[in-house]
Each structure stands twice: as structure tokens, then as C-alpha cells.
GROMACS .gro file of C-alpha atoms in nm:
model
  404
    1UNK     CA    1  -2.167  -4.067   4.171
    2UNK     CA    2  -1.868  -4.036   3.936
    3UNK     CA    3  -2.049  -4.248   3.676
    4UNK     CA    4  -2.324  -3.984   3.657
    5UNK     CA    5  -2.081  -3.703   3.576
    6UNK     CA    6  -2.161  -3.591   3.222
    7UNK     CA    7  -1.892  -3.525   2.964
    8UNK     CA    8  -1.932  -3.202   2.769
    9UNK     CA    9  -1.694  -3.168   2.477
   10UNK     CA   10  -1.655  -2.830   2.303
   11UNK     CA   11  -1.459  -2.840   1.978
   12UNK     CA   12  -1.344  -2.501   1.852
   13UNK     CA   13  -1.244  -2.203   2.064
   14UNK     CA   14  -1.389  -1.919   1.856
   15UNK     CA   15  -1.652  -1.672   1.972
   16UNK     CA   16  -1.923  -1.937   2.019
   17UNK     CA   17  -1.718  -2.223   2.166
   18UNK     CA   18  -1.531  -2.000   2.410
   19UNK     CA   19  -1.856  -1.843   2.531
   20UNK     CA   20  -2.003  -2.188   2.599
   21UNK     CA   21  -1.695  -2.288   2.801
   22UNK     CA   22  -1.687  -1.964   3.001
   23UNK     CA   23  -2.063  -1.973   3.064
   24UNK     CA   24  -2.042  -2.327   3.201
   25UNK     CA   25  -1.737  -2.233   3.405
   26UNK     CA   26  -1.920  -1.944   3.570
   27UNK     CA   27  -2.273  -2.080   3.608
   28UNK     CA   28  -2.279  -2.461   3.627
   29UNK     CA   29  -2.371  -2.574   3.981
   30UNK     CA   30  -2.315  -2.950   3.943
   31UNK     CA   31  -2.003  -3.146   3.865
   32UNK     CA   32  -1.929  -3.210   3.497
   33UNK     CA   33  -1.633  -3.311   3.286
   34UNK     CA   34  -1.597  -3.009   3.054
   35UNK     CA   35  -1.329  -3.011   2.784
   36UNK     CA   36  -1.250  -2.740   2.527
   37UNK     CA   37  -1.038  -2.849   2.228
   38UNK     CA   38  -0.878  -2.606   1.983
   39UNK     CA   39  -0.599  -2.645   1.729
   40UNK     CA   40  -0.438  -2.329   1.874
   41UNK     CA   41  -0.368  -2.258   2.240
   42UNK     CA   42  -0.497  -1.904   2.193
   43UNK     CA   43  -0.817  -1.727   2.089
   44UNK     CA   44  -0.814  -1.427   1.855
   45UNK     CA   45  -1.077  -1.182   1.731
   46UNK     CA   46  -1.139  -1.265   1.364
   47UNK     CA   47  -1.293  -0.918   1.324
   48UNK     CA   48  -0.945  -0.769   1.379
   49UNK     CA   49  -0.744  -0.989   1.142
   50UNK     CA   50  -0.724  -0.709   0.884
   51UNK     CA   51  -0.530  -0.502   1.140
   52UNK     CA   52  -0.288  -0.789   1.205
   53UNK     CA   53  -0.239  -0.831   0.830
   54UNK     CA   54  -0.144  -0.464   0.788
   55UNK     CA   55   0.064  -0.454   1.107
   56UNK     CA   56  -0.148  -0.200   1.298
   57UNK     CA   57  -0.228  -0.467   1.560
   58UNK     CA   58   0.059  -0.671   1.699
   59UNK     CA   59   0.030  -1.048   1.711
   60UNK     CA   60   0.119  -1.039   2.081
   61UNK     CA   61  -0.180  -0.819   2.150
   62UNK     CA   62  -0.404  -1.026   1.923
   63UNK     CA   63  -0.343  -1.358   2.103
   64UNK     CA   64  -0.558  -1.441   2.407
   65UNK     CA   65  -0.435  -1.765   2.565
   66UNK     CA   66  -0.708  -2.007   2.674
   67UNK     CA   67  -0.526  -2.125   2.985
   68UNK     CA   68  -0.511  -1.765   3.111
   69UNK     CA   69  -0.889  -1.721   3.104
   70UNK     CA   70  -1.014  -2.074   3.177
   71UNK     CA   71  -1.025  -2.222   3.528
   72UNK     CA   72  -0.848  -2.556   3.481
   73UNK     CA   73  -1.039  -2.699   3.780
   74UNK     CA   74  -1.366  -2.650   3.593
   75UNK     CA   75  -1.276  -2.655   3.223
   76UNK     CA   76  -0.990  -2.859   3.080
   77UNK     CA   77  -0.820  -2.721   2.771
   78UNK     CA   78  -0.659  -2.951   2.514
   79UNK     CA   79  -0.462  -2.829   2.213
   80UNK     CA   80  -0.542  -3.067   1.930
   81UNK     CA   81  -0.671  -3.061   1.575
   82UNK     CA   82  -0.999  -3.247   1.522
   83UNK     CA   83  -0.987  -3.460   1.209
   84UNK     CA   84  -1.308  -3.666   1.226
   85UNK     CA   85  -1.654  -3.661   1.385
   86UNK     CA   86  -1.814  -3.993   1.487
   87UNK     CA   87  -2.166  -3.895   1.603
   88UNK     CA   88  -2.302  -4.252   1.614
   89UNK     CA   89  -2.023  -4.351   1.853
   90UNK     CA   90  -2.040  -4.031   2.062
   91UNK     CA   91  -1.678  -3.945   2.001
   92UNK     CA   92  -1.449  -3.726   1.792
   93UNK     CA   93  -1.101  -3.809   1.668
   94UNK     CA   94  -0.809  -3.569   1.679
   95UNK     CA   95  -0.441  -3.597   1.595
   96UNK     CA   96  -0.383  -3.665   1.964
   97UNK     CA   97  -0.641  -3.940   2.008
   98UNK     CA   98  -1.012  -4.002   2.061
   99UNK     CA   99  -1.244  -3.795   2.281
  100UNK     CA  100  -1.575  -3.935   2.407
  101UNK     CA  101  -1.870  -3.719   2.507
  102UNK     CA  102  -2.226  -3.716   2.637
  103UNK     CA  103  -2.287  -3.374   2.483
  104UNK     CA  104  -2.093  -3.228   2.193
  105UNK     CA  105  -2.074  -2.858   2.102
  106UNK     CA  106  -1.944  -2.795   1.749
  107UNK     CA  107  -1.786  -2.455   1.697
  108UNK     CA  108  -1.521  -2.527   1.436
  109UNK     CA  109  -1.551  -2.194   1.259
  110UNK     CA  110  -1.531  -2.118   0.889
  111UNK     CA  111  -1.318  -2.175   0.583
  112UNK     CA  112  -1.284  -1.943   0.280
  113UNK     CA  113  -1.508  -2.052  -0.007
  114UNK     CA  114  -1.329  -2.047  -0.343
  115UNK     CA  115  -1.653  -2.124  -0.533
  116UNK     CA  116  -1.432  -2.355  -0.742
  117UNK     CA  117  -1.285  -2.057  -0.927
  118UNK     CA  118  -0.959  -2.153  -1.093
  119UNK     CA  119  -0.643  -2.020  -0.924
  120UNK     CA  120  -0.798  -1.908  -0.593
  121UNK     CA  121  -0.631  -2.179  -0.384
  122UNK     CA  122  -0.291  -2.138  -0.549
  123UNK     CA  123  -0.249  -1.763  -0.587
  124UNK     CA  124  -0.441  -1.579  -0.315
  125UNK     CA  125  -0.399  -1.487   0.051
  126UNK     CA  126  -0.691  -1.543   0.288
  127UNK     CA  127  -0.777  -1.359   0.610
  128UNK     CA  128  -0.916  -1.669   0.783
  129UNK     CA  129  -0.669  -1.717   1.069
  130UNK     CA  130  -0.402  -1.536   1.266
  131UNK     CA  131  -0.123  -1.734   1.096
  132UNK     CA  132  -0.257  -1.652   0.750
  133UNK     CA  133  -0.282  -1.284   0.843
  134UNK     CA  134   0.083  -1.291   0.952
  135UNK     CA  135   0.189  -1.442   0.618
  136UNK     CA  136   0.015  -1.155   0.443
  137UNK     CA  137   0.188  -0.903   0.674
  138UNK     CA  138   0.528  -1.046   0.581
  139UNK     CA  139   0.443  -1.041   0.211
  140UNK     CA  140   0.338  -0.674   0.213
  141UNK     CA  141   0.639  -0.575   0.421
  142UNK     CA  142   0.880  -0.756   0.186
  143UNK     CA  143   0.720  -0.613  -0.129
  144UNK     CA  144   0.767  -0.256  -0.003
  145UNK     CA  145   1.119  -0.313   0.133
  146UNK     CA  146   1.241  -0.482  -0.184
  147UNK     CA  147   1.088  -0.231  -0.426
  148UNK     CA  148   1.410  -0.027  -0.423
  149UNK     CA  149   1.575  -0.327  -0.592
  150UNK     CA  150   1.292  -0.475  -0.802
  151UNK     CA  151   1.137  -0.149  -0.928
  152UNK     CA  152   0.834  -0.362  -1.022
  153UNK     CA  153   0.520  -0.148  -0.977
  154UNK     CA  154   0.302  -0.461  -0.972
  155UNK     CA  155   0.467  -0.556  -0.642
  156UNK     CA  156   0.290  -0.256  -0.489
  157UNK     CA  157  -0.047  -0.331  -0.647
  158UNK     CA  158  -0.290  -0.512  -0.419
  159UNK     CA  159  -0.610  -0.674  -0.545
  160UNK     CA  160  -0.890  -0.747  -0.297
  161UNK     CA  161  -1.146  -0.999  -0.422
  162UNK     CA  162  -1.469  -0.938  -0.231
  163UNK     CA  163  -1.639  -0.619  -0.115
  164UNK     CA  164  -1.795  -0.744   0.208
  165UNK     CA  165  -1.667  -0.650   0.553
  166UNK     CA  166  -1.337  -0.839   0.543
  167UNK     CA  167  -1.230  -0.706   0.204
  168UNK     CA  168  -1.334  -0.347   0.264
  169UNK     CA  169  -1.181  -0.328   0.613
  170UNK     CA  170  -0.854  -0.471   0.485
  171UNK     CA  171  -0.841  -0.235   0.184
  172UNK     CA  172  -0.919   0.069   0.401
  173UNK     CA  173  -0.665  -0.025   0.670
  174UNK     CA  174  -0.392  -0.068   0.408
  175UNK     CA  175  -0.488   0.255   0.231
  176UNK     CA  176  -0.454   0.455   0.554
  177UNK     CA  177  -0.101   0.317   0.603
  178UNK     CA  178   0.032   0.365   0.249
  179UNK     CA  179   0.166   0.714   0.307
  180UNK     CA  180   0.378   0.600   0.599
  181UNK     CA  181   0.493   0.283   0.422
  182UNK     CA  182   0.601   0.491   0.123
  183UNK     CA  183   0.782   0.740   0.347
  184UNK     CA  184   0.971   0.466   0.533
  185UNK     CA  185   1.070   0.283   0.213
  186UNK     CA  186   1.137   0.591   0.000
  187UNK     CA  187   0.862   0.516  -0.253
  188UNK     CA  188   0.657   0.762  -0.459
  189UNK     CA  189   0.305   0.755  -0.311
  190UNK     CA  190   0.148   0.745  -0.659
  191UNK     CA  191   0.288   0.397  -0.732
  192UNK     CA  192   0.097   0.171  -0.483
  193UNK     CA  193  -0.257   0.082  -0.594
  194UNK     CA  194  -0.542  -0.098  -0.419
  195UNK     CA  195  -0.831  -0.242  -0.622
  196UNK     CA  196  -1.146  -0.398  -0.471
  197UNK     CA  197  -1.354  -0.629  -0.692
  198UNK     CA  198  -1.712  -0.721  -0.597
  199UNK     CA  199  -1.990  -0.911  -0.766
  200UNK     CA  200  -2.267  -0.704  -0.604
  201UNK     CA  201  -2.384  -0.373  -0.758
  202UNK     CA  202  -2.226  -0.193  -0.462
  203UNK     CA  203  -1.990  -0.260  -0.169
  204UNK     CA  204  -2.108  -0.376   0.177
  205UNK     CA  205  -2.441  -0.530   0.059
  206UNK     CA  206  -2.579  -0.550   0.416
  207UNK     CA  207  -2.594  -0.169   0.443
  208UNK     CA  208  -2.851   0.073   0.304
  209UNK     CA  209  -2.768   0.291  -0.001
  210UNK     CA  210  -2.690   0.600   0.210
  211UNK     CA  211  -2.423   0.422   0.414
  212UNK     CA  212  -2.285   0.251   0.104
  213UNK     CA  213  -2.247   0.588  -0.067
  214UNK     CA  214  -2.062   0.731   0.236
  215UNK     CA  215  -1.833   0.427   0.254
  216UNK     CA  216  -1.752   0.436  -0.119
  217UNK     CA  217  -1.663   0.805  -0.101
  218UNK     CA  218  -1.434   0.745   0.197
  219UNK     CA  219  -1.256   0.462   0.014
  220UNK     CA  220  -1.216   0.661  -0.307
  221UNK     CA  221  -1.078   0.955  -0.105
  222UNK     CA  222  -0.815   0.708   0.025
  223UNK     CA  223  -0.729   0.618  -0.333
  224UNK     CA  224  -0.897   0.276  -0.342
  225UNK     CA  225  -1.033   0.172  -0.683
  226UNK     CA  226  -1.369  -0.010  -0.666
  227UNK     CA  227  -1.503  -0.242  -0.935
  228UNK     CA  228  -1.866  -0.329  -0.863
  229UNK     CA  229  -2.077  -0.577  -1.059
  230UNK     CA  230  -1.772  -0.777  -1.169
  231UNK     CA  231  -1.761  -1.157  -1.182
  232UNK     CA  232  -1.420  -1.308  -1.115
  233UNK     CA  233  -1.357  -1.575  -1.379
  234UNK     CA  234  -1.003  -1.678  -1.291
  235UNK     CA  235  -0.712  -1.589  -1.066
  236UNK     CA  236  -0.365  -1.618  -1.217
  237UNK     CA  237  -0.024  -1.575  -1.055
  238UNK     CA  238  -0.010  -1.196  -1.079
  239UNK     CA  239  -0.352  -1.098  -1.205
  240UNK     CA  240  -0.729  -1.145  -1.181
  241UNK     CA  241  -0.960  -1.189  -1.480
  242UNK     CA  242  -1.295  -1.015  -1.425
  243UNK     CA  243  -1.604  -1.021  -1.646
  244UNK     CA  244  -1.804  -0.700  -1.643
  245UNK     CA  245  -2.079  -0.607  -1.890
  246UNK     CA  246  -1.973  -0.891  -2.119
  247UNK     CA  247  -1.609  -0.781  -2.132
  248UNK     CA  248  -1.308  -0.953  -1.971
  249UNK     CA  249  -1.095  -0.708  -1.772
  250UNK     CA  250  -0.742  -0.797  -1.663
  251UNK     CA  251  -0.643  -0.655  -1.323
  252UNK     CA  252  -0.272  -0.681  -1.249
  253UNK     CA  253  -0.121  -0.703  -0.901
  254UNK     CA  254   0.131  -0.927  -0.726
  255UNK     CA  255  -0.064  -0.949  -0.398
  256UNK     CA  256  -0.416  -1.093  -0.424
  257UNK     CA  257  -0.649  -1.127  -0.124
  258UNK     CA  258  -0.950  -1.356  -0.137
  259UNK     CA  259  -1.242  -1.246   0.081
  260UNK     CA  260  -1.535  -1.328  -0.147
  261UNK     CA  261  -1.716  -1.566   0.086
  262UNK     CA  262  -1.692  -1.837   0.351
  263UNK     CA  263  -1.835  -2.178   0.424
  264UNK     CA  264  -1.847  -2.398   0.733
  265UNK     CA  265  -1.586  -2.641   0.857
  266UNK     CA  266  -1.434  -2.899   0.624
  267UNK     CA  267  -1.445  -3.152   0.913
  268UNK     CA  268  -1.821  -3.107   0.935
  269UNK     CA  269  -1.857  -3.117   0.557
  270UNK     CA  270  -1.691  -3.461   0.541
  271UNK     CA  271  -1.882  -3.602   0.840
  272UNK     CA  272  -2.197  -3.816   0.842
  273UNK     CA  273  -2.392  -3.530   0.998
  274UNK     CA  274  -2.623  -3.383   0.730
  275UNK     CA  275  -2.484  -3.041   0.634
  276UNK     CA  276  -2.465  -2.781   0.362
  277UNK     CA  277  -2.112  -2.670   0.279
  278UNK     CA  278  -1.994  -2.756   0.630
  279UNK     CA  279  -2.289  -2.592   0.806
  280UNK     CA  280  -2.546  -2.788   1.007
  281UNK     CA  281  -2.914  -2.700   1.027
  282UNK     CA  282  -3.019  -2.662   1.392
  283UNK     CA  283  -3.351  -2.617   1.570
  284UNK     CA  284  -3.451  -2.329   1.797
  285UNK     CA  285  -3.234  -2.478   2.075
  286UNK     CA  286  -2.925  -2.487   1.848
  287UNK     CA  287  -2.959  -2.865   1.847
  288UNK     CA  288  -2.870  -3.091   1.556
  289UNK     CA  289  -3.194  -3.252   1.439
  290UNK     CA  290  -3.039  -3.592   1.357
  291UNK     CA  291  -2.826  -3.624   1.676
  292UNK     CA  292  -3.000  -3.483   1.984
  293UNK     CA  293  -2.683  -3.465   2.198
  294UNK     CA  294  -2.501  -3.245   1.944
  295UNK     CA  295  -2.529  -2.865   1.952
  296UNK     CA  296  -2.380  -2.622   1.702
  297UNK     CA  297  -2.266  -2.260   1.737
  298UNK     CA  298  -2.112  -1.999   1.511
  299UNK     CA  299  -2.026  -2.041   1.145
  300UNK     CA  300  -2.102  -2.415   1.151
  301UNK     CA  301  -2.469  -2.352   1.237
  302UNK     CA  302  -2.757  -2.261   1.010
  303UNK     CA  303  -2.991  -2.103   1.263
  304UNK     CA  304  -3.323  -1.985   1.123
  305UNK     CA  305  -3.546  -1.732   1.299
  306UNK     CA  306  -3.887  -1.760   1.133
  307UNK     CA  307  -3.808  -1.703   0.764
  308UNK     CA  308  -3.482  -1.515   0.808
  309UNK     CA  309  -3.155  -1.706   0.811
  310UNK     CA  310  -2.886  -1.527   1.010
  311UNK     CA  311  -2.558  -1.445   0.839
  312UNK     CA  312  -2.261  -1.580   1.036
  313UNK     CA  313  -2.106  -1.301   1.246
  314UNK     CA  314  -1.903  -1.274   1.566
  315UNK     CA  315  -2.203  -1.113   1.738
  316UNK     CA  316  -2.429  -1.403   1.644
  317UNK     CA  317  -2.170  -1.663   1.752
  318UNK     CA  318  -2.122  -1.499   2.092
  319UNK     CA  319  -2.497  -1.486   2.159
  320UNK     CA  320  -2.527  -1.852   2.056
  321UNK     CA  321  -2.252  -1.940   2.302
  322UNK     CA  322  -2.421  -1.753   2.590
  323UNK     CA  323  -2.754  -1.917   2.513
  324UNK     CA  324  -2.610  -2.268   2.488
  325UNK     CA  325  -2.422  -2.233   2.817
  326UNK     CA  326  -2.753  -2.153   2.990
  327UNK     CA  327  -2.929  -2.442   2.817
  328UNK     CA  328  -2.660  -2.694   2.915
  329UNK     CA  329  -2.652  -2.567   3.274
  330UNK     CA  330  -3.028  -2.624   3.300
  331UNK     CA  331  -3.004  -2.968   3.138
  332UNK     CA  332  -2.725  -3.087   3.369
  333UNK     CA  333  -2.892  -2.941   3.678
  334UNK     CA  334  -3.225  -3.106   3.591
  335UNK     CA  335  -3.413  -2.778   3.534
  336UNK     CA  336  -3.670  -2.702   3.264
  337UNK     CA  337  -3.545  -2.479   2.982
  338UNK     CA  338  -3.798  -2.391   2.716
  339UNK     CA  339  -3.664  -2.058   2.589
  340UNK     CA  340  -3.577  -2.057   2.218
  341UNK     CA  341  -3.265  -1.892   2.082
  342UNK     CA  342  -3.336  -1.542   1.953
  343UNK     CA  343  -3.068  -1.326   1.797
  344UNK     CA  344  -3.064  -0.969   1.927
  345UNK     CA  345  -2.907  -0.764   1.647
  346UNK     CA  346  -2.746  -0.466   1.819
  347UNK     CA  347  -2.580  -0.330   1.508
  348UNK     CA  348  -2.294  -0.368   1.263
  349UNK     CA  349  -1.997  -0.138   1.202
  350UNK     CA  350  -1.739  -0.153   0.925
  351UNK     CA  351  -1.412   0.021   1.008
  352UNK     CA  352  -1.239   0.234   0.746
  353UNK     CA  353  -0.900   0.268   0.907
  354UNK     CA  354  -0.853   0.311   1.281
  355UNK     CA  355  -1.044   0.638   1.322
  356UNK     CA  356  -1.319   0.616   1.061
  357UNK     CA  357  -1.606   0.387   0.968
  358UNK     CA  358  -1.971   0.340   0.877
  359UNK     CA  359  -2.243   0.128   1.034
  360UNK     CA  360  -2.579   0.078   1.196
  361UNK     CA  361  -2.607   0.082   1.575
  362UNK     CA  362  -2.951   0.008   1.723
  363UNK     CA  363  -3.113   0.084   1.385
  364UNK     CA  364  -2.942   0.423   1.347
  365UNK     CA  365  -2.682   0.511   1.083
  366UNK     CA  366  -2.341   0.614   1.217
  367UNK     CA  367  -2.025   0.722   1.034
  368UNK     CA  368  -1.689   0.891   1.087
  369UNK     CA  369  -1.521   0.893   1.427
  370UNK     CA  370  -1.846   0.794   1.601
  371UNK     CA  371  -1.858   0.475   1.395
  372UNK     CA  372  -1.491   0.405   1.475
  373UNK     CA  373  -1.564   0.460   1.845
  374UNK     CA  374  -1.858   0.219   1.828
  375UNK     CA  375  -1.643  -0.040   1.649
  376UNK     CA  376  -1.382  -0.017   1.925
  377UNK     CA  377  -1.657  -0.039   2.186
  378UNK     CA  378  -1.790  -0.360   2.027
  379UNK     CA  379  -1.442  -0.517   2.027
  380UNK     CA  380  -1.379  -0.407   2.386
  381UNK     CA  381  -1.717  -0.536   2.497
  382UNK     CA  382  -1.617  -0.882   2.376
  383UNK     CA  383  -1.289  -0.862   2.568
  384UNK     CA  384  -1.475  -0.753   2.882
  385UNK     CA  385  -1.714  -1.048   2.851
  386UNK     CA  386  -1.427  -1.299   2.853
  387UNK     CA  387  -1.175  -1.130   3.084
  388UNK     CA  388  -1.318  -0.821   3.254
  389UNK     CA  389  -1.157  -0.476   3.270
  390UNK     CA  390  -0.807  -0.621   3.299
  391UNK     CA  391  -0.845  -0.785   2.958
  392UNK     CA  392  -0.979  -0.462   2.805
  393UNK     CA  393  -0.683  -0.259   2.936
  394UNK     CA  394  -0.433  -0.516   2.806
  395UNK     CA  395  -0.584  -0.606   2.470
  396UNK     CA  396  -0.844  -0.338   2.399
  397UNK     CA  397  -0.892  -0.106   2.101
  398UNK     CA  398  -0.864   0.264   2.184
  399UNK     CA  399  -0.880   0.587   1.984
  400UNK     CA  400  -0.508   0.649   1.946
  401UNK     CA  401  -0.364   0.313   2.047
  402UNK     CA  402  -0.246   0.098   1.758
  403UNK     CA  403   0.079  -0.093   1.724
  404UNK     CA  404   0.210   0.183   1.496
   0.00000   0.00000   0.00000
């Protein structure tokens, strides 16, 4: 009997991987050897990293420890960093050893894409992990505290490269905190500057022109400078070179954030599994076409629905995880499962500080406090799905509850 127990290995504990593990934990009716491996012993909401970076969300509140939400009798958690995939041998290799599997779920997340622009790797901060967000927090804090001694205005100039969700949410969150930072540190409010640079003709390309216009006005009211239609040519130590309308513009600032795009996992990119920039094409069952016992969720998957390719989002990853848990339960229990994966797009909200935002919810435009409320609801809904009301009360986002 023990020989028939299948080994399910889930690598990556983001939105997709964690949902697979929890779904199997709750629904699987037969015995299986289920292992979740992550390089951290905690999960965090990547959609809230901008708050951690500014200090409006504490790191203690941001961390959700796997061993607190997983039943160790059903799902074993291992903290390890995966360094190699060996699909032909049905195993993966980590720093801590080799891990064999019958079924593999890849959910290794994303990595910032520098697009091979000179200076990006050396001189920019990225909002791609909790640890990186904390480094940015420390940098901003030090720049403001030390200004009384340095008197260097460029120390208080922040450049955000990228005008998608990550860049805009970070810029807005910082802008809403500048007044207080200046008050605490005794700095003239007119000195700090935030500049957002985007290649698109307008910010937040996924939104319609009406929402974009509302968002741009809100940002400008907060004092954020926006440069649309600019191509970043090079990042230097304390400045960014931007080409716009045939002219090279020099933007100075001693803190540069890179949020211009992401790609899939580097581990996947270097593997023998066919992929495009670390992302694997999957079929309608989220199954790798070359290796039938490998499934992919989240940012590592290229999941196509008819002619539309889904952009990687937390919402998409979570739905992939739920779907795959059901599929694997059916497979292990010997039941038929013919349903294809279909993404149900419930909406998207971009926060502009803690109490403002813009977005689309069930095909309707929302803005202002309603948008902020919906954003908090989305974040709290995720927490409820992994830990119930207790998790929401402990870690949730509420109208007037920040770490400030």
C-alpha cells in the first residue's frame, strides 16, 4: 500500500503554490506524500510590498508563517532554495539535497526584468521580495534622517522606473507619507521629489482612459512628477537617462526603483523544460506539454485562454492554485476531471495611498475611498482563504489601520 502513495512536490510558496498545498490539505481523501518547499519559512502578499517599503505595513504583520497554516500531518513544509530542475529524472535539487516526485507543481514566482538596460542591476532597488522591500525602507529612512548633515537634495529625490501597478502604488504610498517624514526630520516639504518614468503613453496601461486620467490627477495632486512616453536608455549611480521625442533627459535622484517589468523564474529559465524568459507554456489543465507530470502556476506559467494570454497577477495565481488542487485530488482519487482552467477576472484596483485608489470591479469603474475599500477587501479575502477570520483580524488591511 505504501508503495502506491504518490509524491506531490510543490516548489514555491506564493499565491499559486500555497493554494495548491492548502487545497490538497483540505480536500484530498486518499493518502499522499505532499511536500511544499520555499526558500523562506513565511508567505507574504507581493501586492503589499510597496507598503512594507514605505513603512506603512510592518514586516511582522506582513509575514505569514507556513507552519502556522499548514497541517504537518498532511503537508510537510521544507525551507530550502531550489537550484536545479531535473524533469527527466523526476526530481529537483535544492541546497539541502534532492527531492523526488511523482507530480511536480512549479510556482517559483517572478524576477524583475532589466531588459538588459545598462546599470539596472547595479544601481536600482526592486520590489520583488520582502527582504528587498526592507532594504528600500532602510535606505529611505536613512536618507531622510541624514539630510540634516548631508544637505544633499538629491538624497530626497526618488525615481520610479515603470508606471504599472508596482511603480504607481509605491510612488503614491511614499507621496502620502512625505509630509510626516518631513515633519519628523525637520525638512522643508518642497525639497523631496518623486518622479515616475514610463514607456507607455500613459500610466497604468491596463485601465481605460477615464481611470488613467483620474489616477494621474491624484498623483499630480500629491506632487508626483510623471514622464510618459520615455524610454530609459541607461541607469547611472545617481541618475537615469531617458529618451523622449528624440532628446536625452537626465533625471537626478539618489534612490532609484526599478518596476518596469518582470519575467519568470531563473531556475526555470536555465532548465531543460522549454520556456520563454522563465515562463512555461501550459495547456488548459495547467500541464507542461513536454512533461505530463509537471504542472505550473503563477508567474512561471503562460496560460492562454483562446487568443488572450493572461497577465501574471496574484488573482490569477490564486485561481490557478485552487483549480490545480481540485485536479490533483481527482487524479489521486481516481476520478474523472475534464474541466479546463478558466480565469474569472473579478477586477483590478490600484491603491493611491491607504485611503484612495482607482480600479475596475466587476466591469465597473471605482475610485476614491470606495476603490481603497475594495483593495482592502481583495487583500482580506486572500487572508480569509488561507486562514479564516482569525487571519483577517491579525493581518488584515482596514480603513484606519496601518503601522503608522
